[in-house]
């Protein structure tokens, strides 16, 4: 007896067990992370995707809101070999369909060979394979979600740590994980979380020391308003970016981005720093990559496929990373990025004070 189905491009349907009911569709991707399921499931960058966990057991240390990265679950559906009851009830409460008891190894091999693909997921007592195919037929390609920023960004500005002793940071929220703001606040910064389509007038009023473009879902080319801010302030205000932030900044400053076959999602992606030769273990979640760094210099690369992981410009005071330095979940090798970017502001004030 089966009460769940996943329909894949090519009209293939895989049977599964329903763990949280519902009918939905999205881009099927996988993560190899073996911890951090609460952080991944609340990461806004998974908006409009169906997340498959390649690790076979998900949920074995419960569900605690302290570990959430936003106020809701973002993947449209969740696929795993085995989901615990804790995770299944959380996803049921959140209205996010979830399925297990299917061969996720085969699914992951399919995604690796054919690339991230559209899919339909149905779960519940009365569902049929045709229902899953129906969902698949209505599924939109990721790059066609042109307004995805509006689905995940704050509607209005929010300020944290107003009396902080450190620099003032304008965090452009393209779907920011909470721990990016926390990492800055922990270092004394005042953080203004601003909508992805913030106006120049709002930036002028705040007069921030650092413009920080966050991670976010979908195609970086669908963030025109954010790109406009980058164009206006590059070279005027020191700038940092994480993940989608790196992509939007490179795309705007004479570079380009492209879709990868299946992307990088996991907590053990090796990155080499080209200056020191040091290899850092990093947390990643992206399906697009910078294909041309434009005016920026590639300072770090992925050891597995040589894609750019760090872009820097001393002339423009810009530092971006493709991975997630806030490391939630993940190895903490890369937390120093936050000191480096705040350091750009401090060294700038030292220079101008002289
Ligand atoms: N985590 C992110 O910011 C992801 C960036 C972009 N949506 C991608 O998939 O490449």
Coordinates of C-alpha atoms and ligand atoms in Angstrom, one line a residue:
X1 CA 0.0 0.0 0.0
X2 CA 1.3 3.4 -0.9
X3 CA -0.2 6.8 -0.3
X4 CA 2.4 9.1 -1.8
X5 CA 4.0 9.7 -5.2
X6 CA 6.8 11.8 -6.6
X7 CA 6.5 12.5 -10.4
X8 CA 9.8 13.4 -12.2
X9 CA 10.5 15.0 -15.5
X10 CA 10.1 12.4 -18.2
X11 CA 6.7 11.3 -16.7
X12 CA 8.4 8.9 -14.2
X13 CA 6.5 8.3 -11.0
X14 CA 8.1 6.9 -7.8
X15 CA 5.9 5.5 -5.0
X16 CA 6.5 6.6 -1.4
X17 CA 4.9 6.8 2.1
X18 CA 3.1 9.9 3.1
X19 CA 4.5 11.6 6.3
X20 CA 2.8 15.0 5.9
X21 CA -0.1 15.3 3.6
X22 CA -0.6 17.7 0.6
X23 CA -0.1 18.2 -3.1
X24 CA 2.7 20.5 -4.5
X25 CA 5.5 20.9 -7.0
X26 CA 8.9 22.5 -7.2
X27 CA 12.5 22.0 -8.4
X28 CA 13.9 18.7 -7.1
X29 CA 17.3 19.1 -5.4
X30 CA 19.3 17.2 -2.9
X31 CA 21.5 18.0 0.1
X32 CA 24.2 15.7 1.4
X33 CA 24.2 17.3 4.9
X34 CA 23.9 14.7 7.7
X35 CA 23.1 17.3 10.4
X36 CA 21.2 20.6 10.3
X37 CA 17.9 19.6 9.0
X38 CA 16.1 22.3 11.0
X39 CA 18.4 25.0 9.6
X40 CA 18.1 23.7 6.1
X41 CA 14.3 23.4 6.2
X42 CA 14.0 27.0 7.4
X43 CA 16.6 28.4 5.0
X44 CA 14.7 30.8 2.6
X45 CA 17.0 29.8 -0.3
X46 CA 15.0 26.6 -0.6
X47 CA 11.8 28.5 -1.6
X48 CA 10.1 26.8 -4.6
X49 CA 12.3 23.7 -4.3
X50 CA 11.6 20.1 -3.1
X51 CA 14.4 19.1 -0.8
X52 CA 15.7 15.5 -0.9
X53 CA 18.0 14.5 2.0
X54 CA 20.6 11.9 0.8
X55 CA 21.4 11.1 4.4
X56 CA 19.1 8.2 5.2
X57 CA 17.6 9.2 8.6
X58 CA 16.4 12.7 9.2
X59 CA 15.0 14.0 12.6
X60 CA 17.0 11.9 15.1
X61 CA 17.7 14.8 17.4
X62 CA 14.2 16.4 17.4
X63 CA 12.9 19.8 16.3
X64 CA 13.9 22.9 18.3
X65 CA 12.9 26.4 17.2
X66 CA 16.2 27.8 18.5
X67 CA 17.8 26.3 15.5
X68 CA 15.5 27.8 12.9
X69 CA 16.9 30.2 10.3
X70 CA 13.6 31.9 9.6
X71 CA 10.0 31.8 10.8
X72 CA 8.8 29.1 8.5
X73 CA 9.7 26.0 6.4
X74 CA 10.7 27.0 2.9
X75 CA 11.0 23.9 0.7
X76 CA 7.6 23.1 -0.9
X77 CA 8.0 19.5 0.0
X78 CA 10.5 17.2 1.8
X79 CA 11.8 13.8 0.6
X80 CA 13.9 11.4 2.7
X81 CA 14.6 7.7 3.2
X82 CA 13.2 7.8 6.7
X83 CA 11.7 10.8 8.6
X84 CA 11.2 10.6 12.3
X85 CA 7.8 11.4 13.8
X86 CA 9.1 14.7 15.2
X87 CA 9.9 16.0 11.8
X88 CA 6.8 14.5 10.2
X89 CA 4.5 16.3 12.8
X90 CA 6.4 19.6 12.4
X91 CA 6.0 19.4 8.6
X92 CA 2.3 18.5 9.0
X93 CA 1.8 21.6 11.2
X94 CA 3.6 23.7 8.7
X95 CA 1.5 22.3 5.9
X96 CA 4.5 21.1 3.9
X97 CA 4.0 17.7 2.3
X98 CA 6.7 15.1 3.2
X99 CA 7.3 11.6 1.9
X100 CA 9.7 8.8 2.9
X101 CA 10.3 5.0 2.3
X102 CA 11.5 5.5 -1.3
X103 CA 15.0 4.9 -2.7
X104 CA 16.6 8.3 -2.3
X105 CA 19.9 6.9 -3.6
X106 CA 18.3 6.3 -7.0
X107 CA 16.7 9.7 -6.9
X108 CA 20.0 11.4 -6.1
X109 CA 21.8 9.6 -8.8
X110 CA 19.1 10.7 -11.3
X111 CA 19.5 14.4 -10.2
X112 CA 23.3 14.1 -10.5
X113 CA 23.1 12.7 -14.0
X114 CA 20.2 14.7 -15.4
X115 CA 20.4 17.8 -13.2
X116 CA 17.9 19.5 -10.8
X117 CA 14.5 18.9 -12.3
X118 CA 10.9 19.9 -12.0
X119 CA 8.8 17.5 -9.9
X120 CA 5.3 17.0 -8.4
X121 CA 4.7 15.5 -4.9
X122 CA 1.4 14.2 -3.6
X123 CA 0.8 12.6 -0.2
X124 CA -2.3 11.5 1.6
X125 CA -5.0 8.8 1.6
X126 CA -6.7 9.5 -1.7
X127 CA -3.8 10.4 -4.0
X128 CA -2.9 8.7 -7.3
X129 CA 0.1 8.7 -9.7
X130 CA -1.9 10.9 -12.0
X131 CA -2.2 13.6 -9.3
X132 CA 1.6 13.7 -9.1
X133 CA 1.8 14.0 -12.9
X134 CA -0.7 16.8 -12.7
X135 CA 1.4 18.7 -10.2
X136 CA 4.5 18.1 -12.4
X137 CA 2.7 19.5 -15.4
X138 CA 2.0 22.8 -13.5
X139 CA 5.6 23.1 -12.2
X140 CA 7.4 26.3 -13.4
X141 CA 11.2 26.3 -14.1
X142 CA 13.1 28.0 -11.3
X143 CA 14.3 30.9 -13.5
X144 CA 10.7 31.7 -14.3
X145 CA 10.0 32.7 -10.7
X146 CA 10.7 36.3 -11.5
X147 CA 9.2 37.7 -8.3
X148 CA 10.7 35.2 -5.8
X149 CA 12.5 38.0 -3.8
X150 CA 9.1 39.3 -2.7
X151 CA 8.1 35.9 -1.3
X152 CA 11.0 35.8 1.2
X153 CA 12.2 39.3 1.9
X154 CA 11.0 41.5 4.9
X155 CA 8.2 43.9 3.9
X156 CA 9.5 46.7 6.1
X157 CA 13.0 47.6 7.5
X158 CA 13.9 46.1 10.9
X159 CA 16.8 47.4 13.0
X160 CA 18.7 45.2 15.5
X161 CA 21.3 46.3 18.1
X162 CA 20.6 50.0 17.4
X163 CA 23.1 50.9 20.2
X164 CA 25.8 48.7 18.9
X165 CA 29.3 50.0 19.2
X166 CA 30.4 48.6 15.8
X167 CA 29.7 49.6 12.2
X168 CA 26.2 50.1 10.8
X169 CA 25.3 47.4 8.3
X170 CA 22.5 47.6 5.7
X171 CA 21.6 43.9 5.2
X172 CA 19.7 43.7 1.9
X173 CA 17.3 40.8 2.6
X174 CA 16.9 38.6 -0.5
X175 CA 15.9 35.8 1.8
X176 CA 18.5 36.1 4.5
X177 CA 19.2 33.3 7.0
X178 CA 18.8 34.7 10.5
X179 CA 22.3 33.8 11.6
X180 CA 23.8 36.2 9.1
X181 CA 22.3 39.1 11.1
X182 CA 23.3 37.3 14.4
X183 CA 26.9 36.9 13.2
X184 CA 27.1 40.7 12.6
X185 CA 25.3 41.6 15.8
X186 CA 27.6 39.3 17.9
X187 CA 30.5 41.4 16.6
X188 CA 28.9 44.7 17.8
X189 CA 27.3 45.8 14.5
X190 CA 24.0 47.6 14.2
X191 CA 22.1 45.7 11.6
X192 CA 19.3 47.2 9.4
X193 CA 17.5 44.4 7.6
X194 CA 16.1 46.0 4.5
X195 CA 13.7 44.7 1.7
X196 CA 15.5 43.4 -1.4
X197 CA 14.0 46.2 -3.4
X198 CA 15.0 49.0 -1.0
X199 CA 15.3 52.4 -2.6
X200 CA 18.4 54.5 -2.9
X201 CA 16.6 57.2 -0.8
X202 CA 16.3 54.7 2.1
X203 CA 20.0 53.8 1.9
X204 CA 21.0 57.5 1.8
X205 CA 18.9 58.1 4.9
X206 CA 20.6 55.3 6.8
X207 CA 24.1 56.1 5.4
X208 CA 25.4 52.6 6.4
X209 CA 29.1 51.7 6.7
X210 CA 28.6 48.4 4.9
X211 CA 26.1 47.1 2.3
X212 CA 25.6 43.4 2.8
X213 CA 23.7 41.4 0.1
X214 CA 22.2 38.2 1.6
X215 CA 21.6 34.7 0.3
X216 CA 18.3 34.0 -1.4
X217 CA 16.3 31.7 -3.6
X218 CA 16.0 31.3 -7.3
X219 CA 17.9 32.9 -10.2
X220 CA 20.2 35.8 -9.3
X221 CA 19.1 37.5 -12.5
X222 CA 15.6 37.9 -11.1
X223 CA 16.9 40.4 -8.5
X224 CA 17.0 43.6 -10.6
X225 CA 16.2 46.0 -7.8
X226 CA 19.1 44.6 -5.6
X227 CA 21.4 44.7 -8.6
X228 CA 20.6 48.4 -9.0
X229 CA 21.7 49.1 -5.5
X230 CA 25.0 47.3 -6.1
X231 CA 25.5 49.3 -9.3
X232 CA 24.9 52.6 -7.4
X233 CA 27.0 51.9 -4.4
X234 CA 29.9 49.7 -5.6
X235 CA 33.1 51.7 -4.8
X236 CA 31.1 54.2 -2.6
X237 CA 30.1 51.9 0.3
X238 CA 32.1 48.8 1.3
X239 CA 30.1 45.8 0.2
X240 CA 29.8 42.1 1.2
X241 CA 27.7 39.2 -0.2
X242 CA 26.9 35.7 0.6
X243 CA 25.7 33.1 -1.9
X244 CA 23.0 34.9 -4.0
X245 CA 24.7 38.1 -2.8
X246 CA 28.0 37.0 -4.5
X247 CA 26.1 36.1 -7.6
X248 CA 24.1 39.4 -7.8
X249 CA 27.2 41.5 -7.1
X250 CA 29.3 39.7 -9.8
X251 CA 26.5 39.8 -12.3
X252 CA 26.1 43.5 -11.8
X253 CA 29.8 44.4 -12.0
X254 CA 30.5 43.2 -15.5
X255 CA 30.4 39.4 -14.7
X256 CA 27.9 36.7 -15.3
X257 CA 26.1 33.7 -13.7
X258 CA 24.8 30.4 -14.9
X259 CA 22.8 27.4 -13.7
X260 CA 24.8 24.4 -12.5
X261 CA 23.7 20.8 -13.2
X262 CA 22.8 19.9 -9.6
X263 CA 24.6 22.6 -7.6
X264 CA 26.3 22.3 -4.2
X265 CA 24.2 21.5 -1.1
X266 CA 25.9 20.0 2.0
X267 CA 28.2 20.7 4.9
X268 CA 31.5 19.4 3.6
X269 CA 32.3 21.3 0.5
X270 CA 36.1 21.9 0.3
X271 CA 37.2 25.4 -0.7
X272 CA 40.8 26.4 -1.4
X273 CA 42.0 29.9 -0.6
X274 CA 44.3 30.8 -3.5
X275 CA 46.5 33.1 -1.5
X276 CA 47.2 30.9 1.5
X277 CA 46.6 27.5 -0.1
X278 CA 44.5 26.6 3.0
X279 CA 41.5 24.4 2.4
X280 CA 38.3 25.3 4.4
X281 CA 35.4 23.0 4.9
X282 CA 32.2 24.9 4.1
X283 CA 28.4 24.7 4.2
X284 CA 26.7 25.3 0.8
X285 CA 23.3 25.6 -0.8
X286 CA 23.3 26.9 -4.3
X287 CA 22.2 25.9 -7.8
X288 CA 23.7 28.8 -9.8
X289 CA 27.3 29.9 -10.0
X290 CA 29.4 32.8 -11.1
X291 CA 30.7 32.0 -14.6
X292 CA 32.5 35.3 -15.0
X293 CA 33.7 37.4 -12.1
X294 CA 33.7 40.7 -14.0
X295 CA 35.5 43.4 -12.1
X296 CA 36.2 41.2 -9.1
X297 CA 39.1 38.8 -8.4
X298 CA 38.6 35.1 -7.7
X299 CA 40.3 34.5 -4.4
X300 CA 38.9 31.1 -3.4
X301 CA 37.7 28.1 -5.5
X302 CA 35.8 24.9 -4.9
X303 CA 38.3 22.0 -4.8
X304 CA 35.8 19.6 -6.5
X305 CA 35.0 21.7 -9.6
X306 CA 37.0 24.9 -9.5
X307 CA 33.9 27.2 -9.4
X308 CA 34.5 30.6 -7.7
X309 CA 33.9 30.5 -4.0
X310 CA 35.3 33.9 -3.0
X311 CA 35.4 37.2 -5.0
X312 CA 37.3 40.2 -3.7
X313 CA 38.2 43.7 -4.8
X314 CA 40.5 45.9 -2.8
X315 CA 39.9 48.8 -5.0
X316 CA 36.1 48.6 -4.6
X317 CA 36.1 47.3 -1.0
X318 CA 34.1 44.2 -1.9
X319 CA 34.3 40.7 -0.4
X320 CA 31.8 38.0 -1.4
X321 CA 31.5 34.3 -0.6
X322 CA 29.5 31.6 -2.5
X323 CA 29.4 29.4 0.6
X324 CA 27.7 30.1 3.9
X325 CA 30.2 31.6 6.4
X326 CA 27.6 31.9 9.1
X327 CA 27.9 28.1 9.2
X328 CA 24.4 27.1 10.5
X329 CA 24.6 24.2 10.1
X330 CA 28.1 23.5 9.4
X331 CA 31.8 23.5 10.2
X332 CA 33.0 26.8 11.7
X333 CA 36.1 27.2 9.5
X334 CA 34.6 30.3 7.7
X335 CA 33.2 32.5 10.5
X336 CA 36.2 34.8 10.1
X337 CA 34.5 36.2 7.0
X338 CA 32.4 38.5 9.3
X339 CA 35.5 39.9 11.0
X340 CA 37.0 40.5 7.5
X341 CA 34.1 42.4 6.1
X342 CA 33.6 44.5 9.3
X343 CA 37.4 45.0 9.1
X344 CA 37.0 46.6 5.7
X345 CA 34.9 49.3 7.4
X346 CA 37.3 49.8 10.3
X347 CA 40.3 50.1 8.0
X348 CA 38.4 52.6 5.8
X349 CA 37.7 54.7 8.9
X350 CA 41.3 54.5 9.9
X351 CA 42.4 55.7 6.5
X352 CA 39.9 58.6 6.4
X353 CA 40.8 59.7 10.0
X354 CA 44.4 60.1 9.0
Ligands
LIG1 N1 21.8 30.1 -0.8 C1 21.7 30.9 -1.8 O1 21.8 32.2 -1.7 C2 21.3 30.4 -3.2 C3 21.6 31.3 -4.3 C4 20.8 30.9 -5.6 N2 19.4 30.9 -5.3 C5 21.3 29.6 -6.1 O2 20.6 28.6 -5.9 O3 22.4 29.5 -6.5

